[in-house]
Amino acid sequence: MQRKKSKQIVVSTGWRLLWGSLWCVVCGIGWGIWQWNSEAHPPRPFASSRPASPPRVSALAVDTFLRGLEREMLALSTYRDRTGWLQNTFITHDTQMLAAEAEARMMAFVSRKIKEMKQFDGVKLSDVQRRKFRIFRNYLSLPAPSQDHLRLELAQIASDLTAIYGKGKCYMATKKRHLDLQELSAILAKSRDYDEQLEAWRCWRTISPVMREKYARYVELANAGARELGAADLGQIWRRRYEMPTGAFEGEVERLWQQVKPLYDDLHCYVRAKLSEQYGGQRVAPKGKIPAHLLGNMWAQSWEHLFPLVAPKSSEKGEDIGLLLKKKQIDPKGMVRIAEQFFRSLGMPALPKSFWERSLFAKPRDRSVVCHASAWHIDLDQDVRLSQCIEVTAEDFQTLHHELGHIYYYLAYHKQDVLFREGAHDGFHEGIGDAVALSVTPSYLQKIGLAGADAKKPDDIAFLLQMALEKVAFLPFGRMIDKWRWEVFSGKVPPSAYNKRWWELREAYQGIQAPLPRSERDFDPGAKYHIPANTPYMRYFLAAILQFQFHRTLCAESGHKGSLHTCSNYGNKAAGQKLWQMLQAGSSRPWPETLALLTGKREMDASAILAYFAPLQRWLKQQNQGRSCGW
Ligand code: X8Z
Ligand code: ZN
């Protein structure tokens, strides 16, 4: 996640920081080695033939090394994030080059430091030192080979892929013009015209075939980088971050997936039946997979836009938050203020002034930007920013809370040592804002005056169905993306099978299918942001589970009685205090400890999401009676 300023200043400040910190770190290391030498090999008057004793390095030498490393890392990551922010909010040839160079510098630094760390092999380290070494080894999501030209090539490819996605536009013949992702998404969300939706779906997938070759090369290079770090491939680096024995993390993910799969199956069965009624059994086979373009979302990853189509006819459906916001003439910035107010009601601080000055809240008309929402921690201190092309919709209101979750995490852990300024694991980071947004209930909307006192509240089932379309529908998608990537990184899936395997997994996990023939001339994974952007995805699956665990704990802290889905922690300082305490810990301890700090339990566990949706699941089972579920 990353950050701005005028180009001139970015470059000059960046170089100053770089040189300054390089100098300091060189001092630090020099001093560290000197210490090591003088302790392990005290001057001896006569040569001895005794076998060398294992190196003994003082804790101080390691601390000195780490302090230097963290200082330099801070400077480099700040520069990397400033150039990254620039590219993200202004995609041009030059910003791409700048971002790629800064990334390459960061990569070079990591390679160099990891080599230097070898001087401490066999040395007894403290828990904190060992933890910092481990975090640093797995720090990069994109480690590069140590040869300069390969490193630059990889950074360049990564930057190109992001830019191709960010600039993506395609021609829709029926509209006689080029459309971007936001416009195409709006068609999928609102249209009920099979062919129009199909055209929008197909159109977006024409932006990604050009990525295919670059992606295959990126996999080769990143794997080479990963192997230099002692991993079998890049997927292993990503999994190592969860601090579990090799293989155990995959088992953990599968365990969680099996816990929630029956709930997904019930939802799938119900939604398929409704779509079959809408589009006819020829187009949506009552026992088959659902065509991927009919679920209201470009990737069929969440289905909330289907709510009007699948909601029980006689139920009270409640108010659409997007309409409420529009009625009150609340603009994008106003939406951010409402979300900020929620976090403040939990006792958290106001967002810094610079956040309001430097963030991107709306899509600029005059330049290409990456519209996919992101939260940035530019200087790992108070320079936090949001980049989001906010539209006044319920979906973007939800996303805003998600992003502010990242930003409050940044603000909470900024006093930790640099290497601990991270989430307990990345699923925590993704789950905080979502956990808070679970408190955006109909009662809360009334309480803050967004909905009038006389506003209609949705029935429990309608409310839960709306939530399930967003949260439960997401689960298999969250599960399969990195299953695909891990297989690609391990070589199990070669470039010649990229698209085939992608659709096999989509079919198996989500029970959806491509509505048109696909081939290896296509590269459908590239049409999902996180693939070209190299953002690991398992984090979102974990977050989808964890957020309910967090919510359940905070509701207990607030003294909530009754069903979980009616709980809102708005204004509850005790709950906020507990949450803040967990956020402050950053990644300073193993995540099970941090999880226990909040929830009292060391395991991720799907029982909270199942409890939340239990009334809906009972209802879905009734509705599905007589239907043949599964695909
Ligand atoms: O990418 C995001 C956030 C930024 S971290 C907007 N999400 C995933 C996605 O859009 O695919 C949030 C939910 C899943
Ligand atoms: Zn996020």
PDB file of N, CA, C and O in Angstrom, residues 190 305 320-323 325-326 335 390-398:
ATOM      1  N   LYS A 190     -26.610  -3.575 -12.759  1.00  0.00           N
ATOM      2  CA  LYS A 190     -27.986  -3.077 -12.918  1.00  0.00           C
ATOM      3  C   LYS A 190     -28.768  -3.781 -14.015  1.00  0.00           C
ATOM      4  O   LYS A 190     -29.985  -3.928 -13.926  1.00  0.00           O
ATOM      5  N   HIS A 305     -25.661  -7.121  -5.706  1.00  0.00           N
ATOM      6  CA  HIS A 305     -26.537  -6.433  -6.655  1.00  0.00           C
ATOM      7  C   HIS A 305     -27.719  -7.292  -7.110  1.00  0.00           C
ATOM      8  O   HIS A 305     -28.626  -6.792  -7.773  1.00  0.00           O
ATOM      9  N   ASP A 320     -31.966   1.327   0.689  1.00  0.00           N
ATOM     10  CA  ASP A 320     -30.650   1.207   0.066  1.00  0.00           C
ATOM     11  C   ASP A 320     -29.765   2.362   0.556  1.00  0.00           C
ATOM     12  O   ASP A 320     -30.147   3.543   0.444  1.00  0.00           O
ATOM     13  N   ILE A 321     -28.619   2.031   1.087  1.00  0.00           N
ATOM     14  CA  ILE A 321     -27.754   3.071   1.677  1.00  0.00           C
ATOM     15  C   ILE A 321     -27.338   4.097   0.630  1.00  0.00           C
ATOM     16  O   ILE A 321     -27.249   5.300   0.909  1.00  0.00           O
ATOM     17  N   GLY A 322     -27.117   3.627  -0.587  1.00  0.00           N
ATOM     18  CA  GLY A 322     -26.735   4.539  -1.665  1.00  0.00           C
ATOM     19  C   GLY A 322     -27.801   5.607  -1.868  1.00  0.00           C
ATOM     20  O   GLY A 322     -27.495   6.803  -2.008  1.00  0.00           O
ATOM     21  N   LEU A 323     -29.058   5.173  -1.853  1.00  0.00           N
ATOM     22  CA  LEU A 323     -30.155   6.138  -2.047  1.00  0.00           C
ATOM     23  C   LEU A 323     -30.242   7.102  -0.871  1.00  0.00           C
ATOM     24  O   LEU A 323     -30.468   8.306  -1.044  1.00  0.00           O
ATOM     25  N   LEU A 325     -27.834   8.100   1.000  1.00  0.00           N
ATOM     26  CA  LEU A 325     -26.725   9.060   0.888  1.00  0.00           C
ATOM     27  C   LEU A 325     -27.050  10.115  -0.170  1.00  0.00           C
ATOM     28  O   LEU A 325     -26.815  11.318   0.033  1.00  0.00           O
ATOM     29  N   LYS A 326     -27.601   9.652  -1.284  1.00  0.00           N
ATOM     30  CA  LYS A 326     -27.920  10.586  -2.371  1.00  0.00           C
ATOM     31  C   LYS A 326     -29.004  11.567  -1.920  1.00  0.00           C
ATOM     32  O   LYS A 326     -28.910  12.772  -2.187  1.00  0.00           O
ATOM     33  N   MET A 335     -18.933  10.904   2.664  1.00  0.00           N
ATOM     34  CA  MET A 335     -19.016   9.479   3.013  1.00  0.00           C
ATOM     35  C   MET A 335     -17.816   9.073   3.870  1.00  0.00           C
ATOM     36  O   MET A 335     -17.953   8.322   4.836  1.00  0.00           O
ATOM     37  N   ILE A 390     -14.443   7.103  -5.453  1.00  0.00           N
ATOM     38  CA  ILE A 390     -15.680   6.858  -4.703  1.00  0.00           C
ATOM     39  C   ILE A 390     -16.908   7.286  -5.496  1.00  0.00           C
ATOM     40  O   ILE A 390     -16.967   8.394  -6.032  1.00  0.00           O
ATOM     41  N   GLU A 391     -17.869   6.390  -5.546  1.00  0.00           N
ATOM     42  CA  GLU A 391     -19.186   6.743  -6.092  1.00  0.00           C
ATOM     43  C   GLU A 391     -20.165   6.651  -4.925  1.00  0.00           C
ATOM     44  O   GLU A 391     -19.927   5.901  -3.968  1.00  0.00           O
ATOM     45  N   VAL A 392     -21.242   7.401  -5.016  1.00  0.00           N
ATOM     46  CA  VAL A 392     -22.171   7.431  -3.894  1.00  0.00           C
ATOM     47  C   VAL A 392     -23.085   6.202  -3.987  1.00  0.00           C
ATOM     48  O   VAL A 392     -24.220   6.273  -4.457  1.00  0.00           O
ATOM     49  N   THR A 393     -22.545   5.079  -3.532  1.00  0.00           N
ATOM     50  CA  THR A 393     -23.285   3.815  -3.563  1.00  0.00           C
ATOM     51  C   THR A 393     -23.047   3.066  -2.257  1.00  0.00           C
ATOM     52  O   THR A 393     -22.060   3.336  -1.545  1.00  0.00           O
ATOM     53  N   ALA A 394     -23.936   2.111  -1.988  1.00  0.00           N
ATOM     54  CA  ALA A 394     -23.785   1.294  -0.774  1.00  0.00           C
ATOM     55  C   ALA A 394     -22.474   0.507  -0.840  1.00  0.00           C
ATOM     56  O   ALA A 394     -21.771   0.352   0.161  1.00  0.00           O
ATOM     57  N   GLU A 395     -22.135   0.035  -2.030  1.00  0.00           N
ATOM     58  CA  GLU A 395     -20.926  -0.773  -2.188  1.00  0.00           C
ATOM     59  C   GLU A 395     -19.676   0.036  -1.829  1.00  0.00           C
ATOM     60  O   GLU A 395     -18.802  -0.423  -1.096  1.00  0.00           O
ATOM     61  N   ASP A 396     -19.617   1.259  -2.320  1.00  0.00           N
ATOM     62  CA  ASP A 396     -18.442   2.080  -2.019  1.00  0.00           C
ATOM     63  C   ASP A 396     -18.425   2.528  -0.561  1.00  0.00           C
ATOM     64  O   ASP A 396     -17.356   2.732   0.028  1.00  0.00           O
ATOM     65  N   PHE A 397     -19.586   2.661   0.026  1.00  0.00           N
ATOM     66  CA  PHE A 397     -19.666   3.012   1.453  1.00  0.00           C
ATOM     67  C   PHE A 397     -19.053   1.879   2.279  1.00  0.00           C
ATOM     68  O   PHE A 397     -18.269   2.110   3.203  1.00  0.00           O
ATOM     69  N   GLN A 398     -19.363   0.662   1.887  1.00  0.00           N
ATOM     70  CA  GLN A 398     -18.785  -0.521   2.560  1.00  0.00           C
ATOM     71  C   GLN A 398     -17.269  -0.531   2.349  1.00  0.00           C
ATOM     72  O   GLN A 398     -16.493  -0.707   3.282  1.00  0.00           O
TER      73      GLN A 398
END
